[in-house]
Coordinates of N, CA and C in Angstrom, one line a residue:
M103 N 0.8 -1.2 -0.2 CA 0.0 0.0 0.1 C 0.8 1.3 0.0
K104 N 1.9 1.3 0.6 CA 2.8 2.3 1.0 C 3.4 2.7 -0.3
K105 N 3.9 1.8 -1.3 CA 4.4 1.8 -2.5 C 3.4 2.4 -3.4
R106 N 2.1 2.1 -3.6 CA 1.0 2.8 -4.2 C 0.8 3.9 -4.1
I107 N 0.9 4.6 -2.7 CA 0.7 5.7 -2.5 C 1.7 6.7 -3.0
V108 N 3.1 6.3 -2.8 CA 4.2 7.0 -3.3 C 3.9 7.1 -4.7
A109 N 3.3 6.2 -5.4 CA 3.6 6.0 -7.0 C 2.5 7.2 -7.3
V110 N 1.4 7.1 -6.8 CA 0.3 8.2 -6.8 C 0.8 9.4 -6.7
V111 N 1.4 9.6 -5.6 CA 2.0 11.2 -5.4 C 2.9 11.5 -6.3
I112 N 3.9 10.7 -6.8 CA 5.0 11.0 -7.9 C 4.0 11.3 -9.3
S113 N 3.1 10.5 -9.6 CA 2.3 10.7 -10.6 C 1.7 12.1 -10.9
I114 N 1.3 12.8 -9.7 CA 0.6 14.1 -9.6 C 1.6 14.9 -9.8
V115 N 3.0 14.8 -9.2 CA 3.9 15.9 -9.5 C 4.3 15.9 -10.8
L116 N 4.2 14.8 -11.2 CA 4.7 14.6 -13.0 C 3.9 15.6 -13.6
A117 N 2.4 15.1 -13.3 CA 1.1 15.8 -14.2 C 1.4 17.3 -14.2
L118 N 1.9 17.8 -12.9 CA 2.1 19.3 -13.0 C 3.2 20.0 -13.7
G119 N 4.1 19.2 -14.0 CA 4.9 19.4 -15.0 C 6.2 20.1 -14.4
V120 N 6.6 19.4 -13.1 CA 7.7 20.0 -12.1 C 8.6 18.8 -12.3
S121 N 8.6 17.8 -12.9 CA 9.6 17.0 -12.8 C 10.9 17.1 -13.6
G122 N 11.9 16.7 -13.5 CA 13.0 16.6 -14.6 C 13.5 18.0 -15.3
C123 N 13.3 19.1 -14.1 CA 13.6 20.4 -14.6 C 15.2 20.4 -14.2
G124 N 15.7 21.1 -15.2 CA 17.5 21.5 -15.0 C 17.4 22.9 -14.6
G125 N 18.7 23.5 -14.7 CA 19.0 24.7 -14.2 C 18.6 25.7 -15.0
G126 N 18.5 27.0 -14.4 CA 18.1 28.0 -15.4 C 19.5 29.0 -16.0
N127 N 20.0 28.1 -16.9 CA 21.3 28.4 -17.2 C 21.1 29.1 -18.5
S128 N 21.9 30.1 -19.0 CA 21.5 30.8 -20.1 C 22.6 30.2 -21.3
S129 N 22.0 30.1 -22.6 CA 22.9 29.5 -23.7 C 22.4 30.0 -25.0
N130 N 23.1 29.6 -26.0 CA 22.8 30.2 -27.4 C 21.9 29.0 -28.0
K131 N 21.3 28.3 -27.5 CA 20.3 27.3 -28.1 C 19.3 27.9 -28.5
T132 N 18.7 27.6 -29.5 CA 17.2 27.7 -30.2 C 16.4 26.8 -29.4
L133 N 15.0 27.6 -29.4 CA 14.0 26.8 -28.6 C 14.0 25.3 -29.2
Y134 N 14.2 25.0 -30.4 CA 14.1 23.8 -31.4 C 15.2 23.0 -30.6
E135 N 16.2 23.5 -30.2 CA 17.3 22.7 -29.7 C 17.3 22.4 -28.5
Q136 N 16.7 23.4 -27.5 CA 16.3 22.9 -26.1 C 15.1 21.9 -26.1
G137 N 14.4 22.1 -26.9 CA 13.5 21.0 -27.2 C 13.7 19.3 -27.4
L138 N 14.5 19.5 -28.5 CA 15.4 18.3 -28.5 C 16.0 17.5 -27.4
E139 N 16.5 18.6 -26.4 CA 17.1 18.0 -25.3 C 16.2 17.3 -24.1
V140 N 15.2 18.2 -24.1 CA 14.2 17.5 -23.2 C 13.4 16.2 -23.8
I141 N 13.4 16.2 -25.1 CA 13.1 14.8 -25.9 C 13.7 13.7 -25.7
S142 N 15.2 13.9 -25.6 CA 16.4 13.0 -25.1 C 16.3 12.7 -23.9
L143 N 15.9 13.5 -22.8 CA 15.7 12.9 -21.8 C 14.3 12.0 -21.6
M144 N 13.6 12.4 -22.1 CA 12.2 11.6 -22.2 C 12.1 10.1 -22.7
E145 N 13.1 10.1 -23.8 CA 13.4 9.1 -24.5 C 14.2 8.0 -23.5
E146 N 15.1 8.7 -22.9 CA 15.7 7.8 -21.9 C 14.8 7.1 -20.7
M147 N 14.0 8.3 -20.3 CA 12.8 7.6 -19.6 C 11.9 6.4 -19.8
A148 N 11.7 6.7 -20.9 CA 10.9 5.5 -21.4 C 11.2 4.3 -21.6
S149 N 12.8 4.3 -21.9 CA 13.5 3.2 -22.4 C 14.1 2.4 -21.0
S150 N 13.8 3.0 -20.0 CA 14.7 2.4 -18.9 C 13.5 1.8 -18.0
D151 N 13.9 0.5 -17.8 CA 12.9 -0.3 -17.0 C 12.8 0.1 -15.6
T152 N 14.2 0.7 -15.1 CA 14.4 0.6 -13.7 C 13.4 2.2 -13.3
Y153 N 13.5 3.1 -14.2 CA 12.7 4.5 -14.5 C 11.3 4.2 -14.2
L154 N 11.0 3.2 -15.2 CA 9.4 3.1 -15.1 C 8.8 2.1 -14.0
K155 N 9.6 1.3 -13.3 CA 9.0 0.6 -12.3 C 9.2 1.5 -10.8
I156 N 10.1 2.4 -10.9 CA 10.2 3.2 -10.0 C 8.8 4.1 -9.9
Y157 N 8.4 4.8 -11.2 CA 7.3 5.7 -11.5 C 5.7 4.9 -11.5
S158 N 5.8 4.0 -11.7 CA 4.7 3.1 -12.0 C 4.7 1.7 -11.4
V159 N 3.6 1.2 -10.7 CA 3.4 -0.3 -10.5 C 2.6 -0.9 -11.2
S160 N 2.3 -0.3 -12.5 CA 1.4 -0.9 -13.5 C 2.1 -1.4 -14.5
S161 N 1.9 -2.4 -14.7 CA 2.8 -3.2 -15.8 C 2.3 -2.8 -17.2
E162 N 0.9 -2.4 -17.3 CA 0.3 -2.0 -18.5 C 0.7 -0.6 -19.0
I163 N 1.0 0.3 -17.8 CA 1.5 1.6 -18.2 C 3.0 1.5 -18.3
Q164 N 3.6 0.6 -17.8 CA 5.2 0.5 -18.1 C 5.2 -0.1 -19.8
D165 N 4.4 -0.9 -20.0 CA 4.3 -1.7 -21.4 C 4.2 -0.4 -22.5
I166 N 3.4 0.5 -22.0 CA 2.7 1.5 -23.0 C 3.9 2.4 -23.4
M167 N 4.9 2.7 -22.3 CA 5.7 3.7 -22.1 C 7.2 3.0 -22.8
R168 N 7.2 1.5 -22.8 CA 8.4 0.9 -23.3 C 8.2 0.6 -24.7
T169 N 6.9 0.6 -25.2 CA 6.7 0.8 -26.7 C 7.0 2.2 -27.3
A170 N 6.4 3.3 -26.7 CA 6.7 4.4 -26.9 C 8.3 4.9 -27.2
G171 N 9.1 4.3 -26.0 CA 10.6 4.4 -26.0 C 11.2 3.7 -27.4
E172 N 10.7 3.0 -27.6 CA 11.4 2.2 -28.9 C 11.3 3.0 -30.1
G173 N 10.6 4.0 -30.4 CA 10.5 4.7 -31.6 C 12.0 5.6 -31.9
D174 N 12.0 5.8 -33.0 CA 13.3 6.5 -33.4 C 13.0 8.0 -33.5
F175 N 13.8 8.9 -32.3 CA 13.6 10.1 -32.2 C 15.0 10.8 -32.8
S176 N 15.4 10.1 -33.7 CA 16.7 10.7 -33.8 C 16.6 11.9 -34.8
E177 N 15.5 12.0 -35.6 CA 15.5 13.3 -36.3 C 14.1 13.5 -36.7
P178 N 13.4 14.7 -36.2 CA 11.9 15.1 -36.3 C 11.6 14.8 -37.8
K179 N 10.3 14.5 -38.2 CA 10.1 14.6 -39.7 C 9.8 16.2 -39.9
A180 N 9.0 16.8 -39.2 CA 8.5 18.2 -39.0 C 8.3 18.8 -37.9
I181 N 8.4 19.8 -37.7 CA 8.0 20.8 -36.4 C 6.8 21.8 -36.5
Y182 N 5.9 21.9 -35.6 CA 4.8 22.7 -35.6 C 4.8 23.7 -34.5
R183 N 4.5 24.8 -34.7 CA 4.4 25.9 -33.8 C 2.6 25.7 -33.3
V184 N 2.5 25.5 -32.2 CA 0.9 25.6 -31.6 C 0.8 26.8 -30.9
A185 N 0.1 27.9 -31.1 CA -0.1 29.0 -30.1 C -1.6 29.2 -29.8
T186 N -1.8 29.5 -28.5 CA -3.4 29.6 -28.2 C -4.1 31.0 -28.2
S187 N -5.2 31.2 -28.5 CA -6.1 32.3 -28.9 C -6.5 32.5 -27.6
E188 N -7.5 33.6 -27.7 CA -8.5 34.2 -26.5 C -9.5 33.2 -26.5
E189 N -9.9 32.3 -27.5 CA -10.9 31.4 -27.7 C -10.5 30.2 -27.2
T190 N -9.4 30.0 -26.8 CA -9.0 28.5 -26.5 C -9.2 28.1 -25.2
L191 N -9.4 28.9 -24.1 CA -9.8 28.4 -23.0 C -11.6 28.2 -22.9
L192 N -12.2 28.8 -23.9 CA -13.6 28.5 -23.9 C -13.6 27.2 -24.7
G193 N -12.7 27.0 -25.8 CA -12.9 25.9 -26.4 C -12.6 24.4 -25.5
L194 N -11.6 24.7 -24.6 CA -11.2 23.7 -23.7 C -12.2 23.1 -22.8
A195 N -13.0 24.3 -22.1 CA -14.2 24.1 -21.5 C -15.5 23.1 -22.3
E196 N -15.5 23.5 -23.3 CA -16.7 22.8 -24.3 C -16.2 21.6 -24.4
I197 N -14.9 21.2 -24.6 CA -14.4 19.8 -25.0 C -14.7 19.1 -23.7
A198 N -14.4 19.4 -22.7 CA -14.4 19.0 -21.3 C -15.9 18.7 -20.9
G199 N -16.9 19.4 -21.5 CA -18.3 19.1 -21.3 C -18.5 20.2 -19.9
S200 N -17.6 21.1 -19.7 CA -18.0 22.1 -18.6 C -18.9 23.3 -19.3
E201 N -19.2 24.2 -18.2 CA -19.9 25.4 -18.5 C -18.8 26.4 -19.1
A202 N -19.1 27.6 -19.7 CA -18.3 28.6 -20.1 C -17.6 28.8 -18.9
P203 N -16.2 29.6 -19.4 CA -15.4 29.8 -18.0 C -15.8 31.3 -17.4
E204 N -17.0 31.8 -17.8 CA -17.2 33.1 -17.1 C -17.3 33.5 -15.6
G205 N -17.4 32.2 -15.2 CA -17.6 32.0 -13.6 C -16.4 32.4 -12.9
L206 N -14.9 32.2 -13.6 CA -13.9 32.2 -13.0 C -13.5 33.7 -12.8
S207 N -12.9 33.8 -11.4 CA -12.2 35.0 -11.1 C -11.1 35.5 -11.9
D208 N -10.8 36.7 -12.0 CA -9.8 37.1 -13.2 C -8.3 36.6 -12.6
T209 N -8.3 36.3 -11.3 CA -7.0 35.6 -10.7 C -7.1 34.2 -11.3
L210 N -8.3 33.4 -11.2 CA -8.1 32.2 -11.4 C -7.8 31.8 -13.0
K211 N -8.8 33.0 -13.9 CA -8.5 32.7 -15.3 C -7.3 33.1 -15.7
D212 N -6.5 33.7 -15.1 CA -5.2 34.1 -15.3 C -4.4 32.7 -15.1
Y213 N -4.4 32.3 -14.0 CA -3.9 30.9 -13.9 C -4.2 29.9 -14.4
V214 N -5.3 29.6 -15.1 CA -5.4 28.8 -15.8 C -5.0 28.9 -17.3
Q215 N -4.9 30.3 -17.8 CA -4.7 30.6 -18.8 C -2.9 30.4 -19.0
S216 N -2.2 30.7 -17.8 CA -0.9 30.3 -17.9 C -0.4 28.9 -18.0
R217 N -1.3 28.1 -17.7 CA -1.3 26.5 -17.9 C -2.0 25.9 -19.2
M218 N -2.4 26.8 -19.9 CA -3.2 26.4 -21.0 C -2.6 25.3 -21.7
N219 N -1.2 25.4 -22.2 CA -0.5 24.5 -23.1 C -0.5 23.2 -22.4
G220 N -0.1 23.0 -21.3 CA -0.2 21.6 -20.7 C -1.6 21.1 -20.5
A221 N -2.7 21.9 -20.4 CA -4.0 21.6 -20.1 C -4.5 21.1 -21.9
I222 N -3.9 21.5 -22.8 CA -4.4 21.2 -24.2 C -3.9 19.5 -24.4
I223 N -2.3 19.5 -24.0 CA -1.8 18.3 -24.2 C -2.6 16.8 -23.4
N224 N -2.6 17.5 -22.1 CA -3.6 16.5 -21.5 C -4.7 16.1 -21.9
Q225 N -5.6 17.3 -22.6 CA -6.9 17.0 -22.9 C -6.5 16.0 -24.0
I226 N -5.5 16.0 -25.0 CA -5.4 15.0 -26.0 C -5.2 13.6 -25.6
N227 N -4.1 13.4 -24.8 CA -3.9 12.0 -24.1 C -5.0 11.5 -23.3
A228 N -5.8 12.6 -22.8 CA -7.2 11.9 -22.0 C -8.1 11.3 -23.1
M229 N -8.0 11.6 -24.4 CA -8.9 11.2 -25.2 C -8.6 9.6 -25.2
G230 N -7.4 9.1 -25.0 CA -7.1 7.8 -25.2 C -7.4 6.9 -24.1
G231 N -8.0 7.6 -23.1 CA -8.4 7.1 -21.8 C -7.5 7.4 -20.6
A232 N -7.8 6.8 -19.2 CA -7.0 7.2 -18.1 C -5.6 6.5 -18.0
T233 N -5.6 5.3 -18.6 CA -4.3 4.5 -18.6 C -3.5 5.4 -19.5
T234 N -4.0 5.7 -20.6 CA -2.9 6.6 -21.6 C -2.3 7.7 -21.2
L235 N -3.4 8.7 -20.2 CA -2.7 9.9 -19.9 C -2.0 9.6 -18.4
A236 N -2.2 8.7 -17.9 CA -1.1 8.3 -17.2 C 0.1 7.8 -17.1
A237 N 0.1 7.2 -18.1 CA 1.3 6.6 -18.8 C 2.0 7.7 -19.2
A238 N 1.3 8.9 -20.1 CA 2.3 9.9 -20.7 C 2.8 10.9 -19.6
N239 N 1.9 10.8 -18.4 CA 2.6 11.7 -17.3 C 3.6 11.3 -16.6
I240 N 3.8 9.9 -16.6 CA 5.2 9.5 -15.8 C 6.3 9.7 -16.5
C241 N 6.3 9.9 -17.8 CA 7.3 10.0 -18.7 C 7.4 12.0 -18.9
T242 N 7.2 12.6 -18.2 CA 7.0 13.9 -18.5 C 8.4 14.6 -18.2
G243 N 9.2 15.4 -19.1 CA 10.3 15.8 -18.7 C 10.7 17.1 -19.1
G244 N 11.6 17.9 -18.6 CA 11.5 19.3 -18.7 C 12.7 20.0 -18.2
K245 N 13.0 21.2 -18.4 CA 14.2 21.9 -18.2 C 14.0 23.4 -18.1
T246 N 14.7 24.2 -17.6 CA 14.6 25.6 -17.4 C 15.9 26.2 -17.9
F247 N 15.7 27.5 -18.7 CA 16.9 28.1 -19.3 C 16.2 29.4 -19.5
V248 N 17.3 30.2 -20.0 CA 17.4 31.8 -20.1 C 17.4 31.9 -21.7
S249 N 16.1 32.7 -22.2 CA 16.2 33.0 -23.7 C 15.4 34.3 -24.0
D250 N 15.9 35.1 -25.0 CA 15.2 36.0 -25.3 C 14.4 36.0 -26.6
E251 N 14.6 34.6 -27.0 CA 13.7 34.0 -28.5 C 12.2 34.3 -28.0
L252 N 11.6 33.9 -26.9 CA 10.2 33.8 -26.6 C 9.9 34.8 -26.1
T253 N 8.6 35.5 -26.5 CA 7.7 36.3 -26.0 C 6.5 36.2 -25.5
E254 N 6.0 35.0 -25.8 CA 4.7 34.4 -25.2 C 4.9 32.7 -25.2
D255 N 4.0 32.2 -24.3 CA 3.8 31.0 -24.0 C 3.5 30.3 -25.4
V256 N 4.1 29.0 -25.9 CA 3.7 28.4 -27.1 C 4.1 26.7 -27.0
I257 N 3.6 26.0 -27.9 CA 4.0 24.6 -27.9 C 4.4 24.5 -29.4
Y258 N 5.8 23.5 -29.0 CA 6.3 23.0 -30.3 C 6.1 21.7 -30.6
L259 N 5.6 21.0 -31.5 CA 5.0 19.8 -31.8 C 6.2 19.3 -32.7
Y260 N 6.6 18.2 -32.2 CA 7.7 17.3 -33.1 C 7.1 16.3 -33.7
T261 N 7.1 15.9 -34.7 CA 6.6 14.7 -35.4 C 7.6 13.8 -36.0
Y262 N 7.5 12.5 -35.9 CA 8.7 11.6 -36.3 C 7.8 10.6 -37.3
E263 N 8.8 9.9 -38.3 CA 8.3 8.8 -39.0 C 8.2 7.9 -38.5
S264 N 8.7 7.3 -37.4 CA 8.9 6.0 -36.5 C 8.7 6.1 -35.1
A265 N 8.2 7.2 -34.6 CA 7.9 7.5 -33.3 C 6.8 8.2 -32.8
V266 N 6.4 8.4 -31.6 CA 4.9 9.0 -31.5 C 5.5 10.5 -31.5
P267 N 4.3 11.3 -31.3 CA 4.6 12.7 -31.4 C 5.1 13.2 -30.1
V268 N 5.7 14.5 -30.0 CA 6.2 14.9 -28.6 C 5.7 16.3 -28.4
A269 N 5.2 16.9 -27.5 CA 4.8 18.3 -27.5 C 5.6 19.0 -26.5
I270 N 6.4 20.0 -26.8 CA 7.1 20.7 -25.8 C 6.6 21.9 -25.4
S271 N 6.1 22.1 -24.4 CA 5.2 23.5 -23.7 C 6.3 24.5 -23.4
F272 N 6.6 25.7 -23.7 CA 7.6 26.6 -23.2 C 6.7 27.8 -22.9
A273 N 7.1 28.1 -21.6 CA 6.3 29.1 -20.5 C 7.4 30.0 -20.6
V274 N 6.7 31.1 -20.8 CA 7.7 32.4 -20.3 C 7.9 32.8 -18.8
G275 N 8.7 32.9 -18.3 CA 8.8 33.6 -16.8 C 9.6 35.0 -16.8
E276 N 10.0 35.2 -15.3 CA 10.5 36.5 -15.2 C 11.9 36.7 -15.9
D277 N 12.4 37.9 -16.3 CA 13.7 38.0 -16.7 C 14.6 36.9 -17.7
G278 N 13.4 36.8 -18.6 CA 13.9 35.8 -19.7 C 14.0 34.5 -19.5
A279 N 13.5 34.1 -18.2 CA 13.6 32.6 -18.0 C 12.4 31.9 -18.8
V280 N 12.8 30.7 -19.2 CA 11.8 30.0 -19.8 C 11.7 28.4 -19.4
S281 N 10.7 28.0 -19.1 CA 10.4 26.7 -18.7 C 9.8 25.9 -19.8
A282 N 10.6 24.6 -20.0 CA 10.2 23.7 -21.2 C 9.7 22.3 -20.6
T283 N 8.6 22.0 -20.8 CA 8.1 20.8 -20.5 C 7.7 19.9 -21.3
G284 N 8.2 18.7 -21.7 CA 7.6 17.7 -22.7 C 6.6 16.8 -22.1
N285 N 5.7 16.3 -23.4 CA 4.8 15.2 -23.3 C 4.9 14.7 -24.5
F286 N 5.0 13.1 -24.3 CA 4.4 12.3 -25.4 C 3.1 12.3 -25.7
I287 N 2.8 12.3 -26.8 CA 1.1 12.2 -27.3 C 0.9 10.9 -27.7
L288 N 0.4 9.9 -26.8 CA 0.0 8.7 -27.1 C -1.5 8.5 -27.7
Y289 N -2.2 9.6 -27.8 CA -3.6 9.0 -28.2 C -3.2 8.8 -29.6
E290 N -3.8 7.5 -29.9 CA -3.8 7.2 -31.2 C -4.6 7.6 -32.4
G291 N -5.5 8.4 -32.0 CA -6.5 9.0 -32.9 C -5.8 10.5 -33.4
F292 N -4.6 10.7 -32.9 CA -4.1 12.1 -33.3 C -3.1 11.8 -34.4
N293 N -3.7 12.4 -35.5 CA -3.0 12.0 -37.0 C -1.9 13.3 -37.4
V294 N -0.8 13.0 -37.3 CA 0.2 13.9 -37.8 C 0.8 13.8 -39.1
D295 N 0.3 13.2 -40.0 CA 0.9 12.7 -41.2 C 1.2 14.1 -42.2
T296 N -0.1 14.7 -42.1 CA 0.1 16.4 -42.9 C -0.1 17.3 -41.7
E297 N 0.5 18.5 -42.2 CA 0.1 19.7 -41.7 C -1.1 19.8 -41.7
Q298 N -2.0 19.6 -42.8 CA -3.6 19.9 -42.7 C -4.1 19.2 -41.6
D299 N -3.8 17.7 -41.6 CA -4.4 16.7 -40.5 C -3.9 17.5 -39.0
I300 N -2.9 18.0 -38.7 CA -2.8 18.4 -37.6 C -3.9 19.6 -37.2
K301 N -3.6 20.7 -38.5 CA -4.5 21.7 -38.2 C -6.2 21.4 -37.9
D302 N -6.4 20.3 -38.5 CA -8.0 19.9 -38.4 C -8.0 19.4 -37.3
F303 N -7.3 18.7 -36.5 CA -7.5 18.0 -35.4 C -7.6 19.2 -34.1
F304 N -6.6 20.3 -34.5 CA -6.6 21.4 -33.7 C -7.6 22.3 -33.5
E305 N -8.5 22.1 -34.5 CA -9.5 23.3 -34.8 C -10.5 23.2 -33.6
E306 N -10.9 22.3 -33.0 CA -11.7 22.4 -31.9 C -11.1 23.4 -30.7
F307 N -9.8 23.5 -30.7 CA -8.9 23.9 -29.5 C -8.9 25.3 -29.8
S308 N -9.3 25.7 -30.8 CA -9.0 27.2 -31.1 C -7.7 27.9 -31.1
V309 N -6.6 27.2 -31.9 CA -5.2 27.4 -31.8 C -4.7 27.8 -33.0
K310 N -3.7 28.4 -33.1 CA -3.3 28.5 -34.5 C -1.9 27.5 -34.8
V311 N -1.9 26.9 -35.8 CA -0.9 25.7 -36.1 C 0.0 26.5 -37.4
E312 N 1.3 26.3 -37.3 CA 2.1 26.5 -38.3 C 3.4 25.8 -38.3
A313 N 3.9 25.5 -39.6 CA 5.1 24.6 -39.7 C 6.1 25.8 -39.4
I314 N 7.1 25.2 -38.9 CA 8.4 25.8 -38.5 C 9.8 25.1 -39.1
A315 N 10.7 26.0 -39.3 CA 11.9 25.5 -39.7 C 12.7 24.6 -38.6
K316 N 13.6 23.5 -39.0 CA 14.5 23.0 -38.0 C 15.5 23.7 -37.6

């Protein structure tokens, strides 16, 4: 029982996107390169039996992540920039079957808005069921760094020929600090074959999707 309680607590911490974070050192690396470093960490997580057994007692969840870790993450096929709009919060509420968020205070609305990117990715993985969402959360990776490249929160979506997609959520902090949080997208219904497929999927989220250069 004690092991299960520890596993649940760890999963909650991971879901909040505070695991695997590095230091806030400045560098000349681009956001694209920073995202690749997070993905490398996540790939190592998913490929390590020891790590998976520490963070989950479920053999089903472990198997899901082992399979994901077997993908080829060496070179992205394409990268997309996903940016939220003023309508995104309303879209998320409708997808979740909730009432429009007018009832939120300004403080709470700002808090939710600042976590919008993570909420979108969690919504996508939740479409695959609770087990899929839990599996994605145990291999959440992240780091913090200093950059002047970013002015607003954004998602970079990395797609691959022979691996599941990865979403890196970049969040702007104070004094140029940036927090990057990575999630595997395990929902099998998420079609990333073409840019139009991705735009069609994200249409109900009211976000802007555009391809970017590597």
